[in-house]
């Protein structure tokens, strides 16, 4: 398999790991190795420090030690990872879960499971050690999409979330050193906004052609056999891989109470699913683009990916066309396919702005334009389609909660606007954010006046109330040296 058989080798031949033997994670963490050039590691020092065998204090830093060892030797396969599933690590994973997340098929919430946390974790640890642990059914929930369809969301039980959380942390420690810079989803210190900013900065000058692509039903079509092979590139522990396989094969409880046993895909909503998806696309797309596509291009080539949404930029049309034609068979080999309505080749040339097209990536619309100073720039603004969808969703939300107290409603509206402002905060989006603010204000004004037959507000009083809740009052320093708001001083 291209990209899997010769993972991250510095030589073109890319020999696989010698003998296929693994190394115990503690042995890899404490092995005396020569320090890297320019690093601060001393020769022969124990990363964990101190003891000849693992102990309770060591377990608190074991994941960090595994990450350091995985970064030092990127060809190493780790064994005995299953021993990390003990009560201390499971309790830490429990507290890292989202407390307000929906319950699974057993309808047990995070708080209810924690009422007898000690006994529950002891029982869970015992089943894991005896290899008697089997995940419960994953509850299927259909989430409506803007195009009228629905997105299947799988919600595991709390106990399964705990095990998945710990498994996800182990996989992150192992594979994070391997992930390329083009990948921005589900990774520490990376975000969708960072992917947009990186793309905007990169395609400013060197690229003329853009391939916009989207993978159709990615989470539902992941091939289990390929995924296990990819996980085994860093894992040499049959118990751990069997645990991942059981998560993939867990039954799905449908809304009609029937049970479906999936042969492919991973539940979109599972705790471990984002990490597995990143691993899958790392070998299928990222590594393939770096090791094969870029080497065959005559000019520069660039790829940026966030989950299953990605954009590739090329300097020459021939390179873009070659990538476009090779993408479909490449994805088909691993059970995937592109969405035809979201995959295309377009011109994006700063010297030919009239014929240059626009494309949308992660809610931002990219366009070649000219700044007020006459310089060529790439504008990344909130797409009109995203804006209309956001306003429509806000209108439906206002309709459902218009009978709640005003203070609660305005607090939620302020939080929604703050989230939009934080994401669409790149330069050039001030006008769009102002439009969203005005549309939200008009929408809320309309629905608040429909709470009864009598009109509750006129525009003047509503605007005054909006300003009181939305905008921070100006601060004023009194003669006594105490900082008070202007509103407090007037009252």
Short mmCIF file of N, CA and C in Angstrom, two decimals, residues 200 203 348 353 356-360 364-370 376-381 384 432:
data_model
loop_
_atom_site.label_atom_id
_atom_site.label_comp_id
_atom_site.label_asym_id
_atom_site.label_seq_id
_atom_site.Cartn_x
_atom_site.Cartn_y
_atom_site.Cartn_z
N UNK A 200 -5.05 30.84 2.94
CA UNK A 200 -5.07 32.21 2.43
C UNK A 200 -3.65 32.75 2.25
N UNK A 203 -1.69 30.51 -0.93
CA UNK A 203 -2.08 30.62 -2.35
C UNK A 203 -2.06 32.06 -2.85
N UNK A 348 -7.56 30.24 -10.47
CA UNK A 348 -7.42 31.18 -9.36
C UNK A 348 -6.12 31.95 -9.55
N UNK A 353 -7.98 38.24 -12.89
CA UNK A 353 -9.03 38.23 -11.88
C UNK A 353 -10.42 38.12 -12.48
N UNK A 356 -10.95 34.46 -12.99
CA UNK A 356 -10.74 33.65 -11.79
C UNK A 356 -12.06 33.39 -11.08
N UNK A 357 -12.21 32.18 -10.59
CA UNK A 357 -13.42 31.77 -9.90
C UNK A 357 -13.22 31.85 -8.39
N UNK A 358 -14.31 31.70 -7.68
CA UNK A 358 -14.27 31.67 -6.22
C UNK A 358 -14.55 30.25 -5.75
N UNK A 359 -14.07 29.93 -4.57
CA UNK A 359 -14.35 28.63 -3.97
C UNK A 359 -14.54 28.82 -2.48
N UNK A 360 -15.22 27.86 -1.87
CA UNK A 360 -15.58 27.92 -0.45
C UNK A 360 -14.85 26.80 0.28
N UNK A 364 -15.59 29.82 4.49
CA UNK A 364 -14.97 31.02 3.96
C UNK A 364 -15.00 30.97 2.42
N UNK A 365 -15.31 32.09 1.83
CA UNK A 365 -15.28 32.23 0.38
C UNK A 365 -13.98 32.92 -0.02
N UNK A 366 -13.19 32.25 -0.86
CA UNK A 366 -11.89 32.78 -1.30
C UNK A 366 -12.05 33.43 -2.67
N UNK A 367 -11.46 34.63 -2.79
CA UNK A 367 -11.60 35.40 -4.03
C UNK A 367 -10.32 36.21 -4.27
N UNK A 368 -9.90 36.26 -5.53
CA UNK A 368 -8.79 37.12 -5.93
C UNK A 368 -9.30 38.54 -6.10
N UNK A 369 -8.67 39.49 -5.42
CA UNK A 369 -9.11 40.87 -5.49
C UNK A 369 -7.92 41.79 -5.27
N UNK A 370 -8.22 43.09 -5.19
CA UNK A 370 -7.18 44.11 -5.02
C UNK A 370 -7.50 44.92 -3.77
N UNK A 376 -2.34 43.02 -4.88
CA UNK A 376 -3.10 41.79 -5.09
C UNK A 376 -3.21 41.03 -3.78
N UNK A 377 -4.43 40.68 -3.41
CA UNK A 377 -4.67 39.95 -2.16
C UNK A 377 -5.68 38.84 -2.43
N UNK A 378 -5.69 37.88 -1.52
CA UNK A 378 -6.70 36.82 -1.52
C UNK A 378 -7.66 37.11 -0.37
N UNK A 379 -8.89 37.47 -0.71
CA UNK A 379 -9.89 37.79 0.30
C UNK A 379 -10.57 36.50 0.75
N UNK A 380 -10.66 36.31 2.05
CA UNK A 380 -11.35 35.16 2.64
C UNK A 380 -12.47 35.71 3.52
N UNK A 381 -13.68 35.65 3.00
CA UNK A 381 -14.83 36.21 3.71
C UNK A 381 -15.86 35.12 3.96
N UNK A 384 -21.81 33.69 1.51
CA UNK A 384 -23.21 34.08 1.59
C UNK A 384 -24.10 32.88 1.94
N UNK A 432 -19.22 41.64 7.06
CA UNK A 432 -20.10 40.47 7.16
C UNK A 432 -20.56 40.27 8.61
#
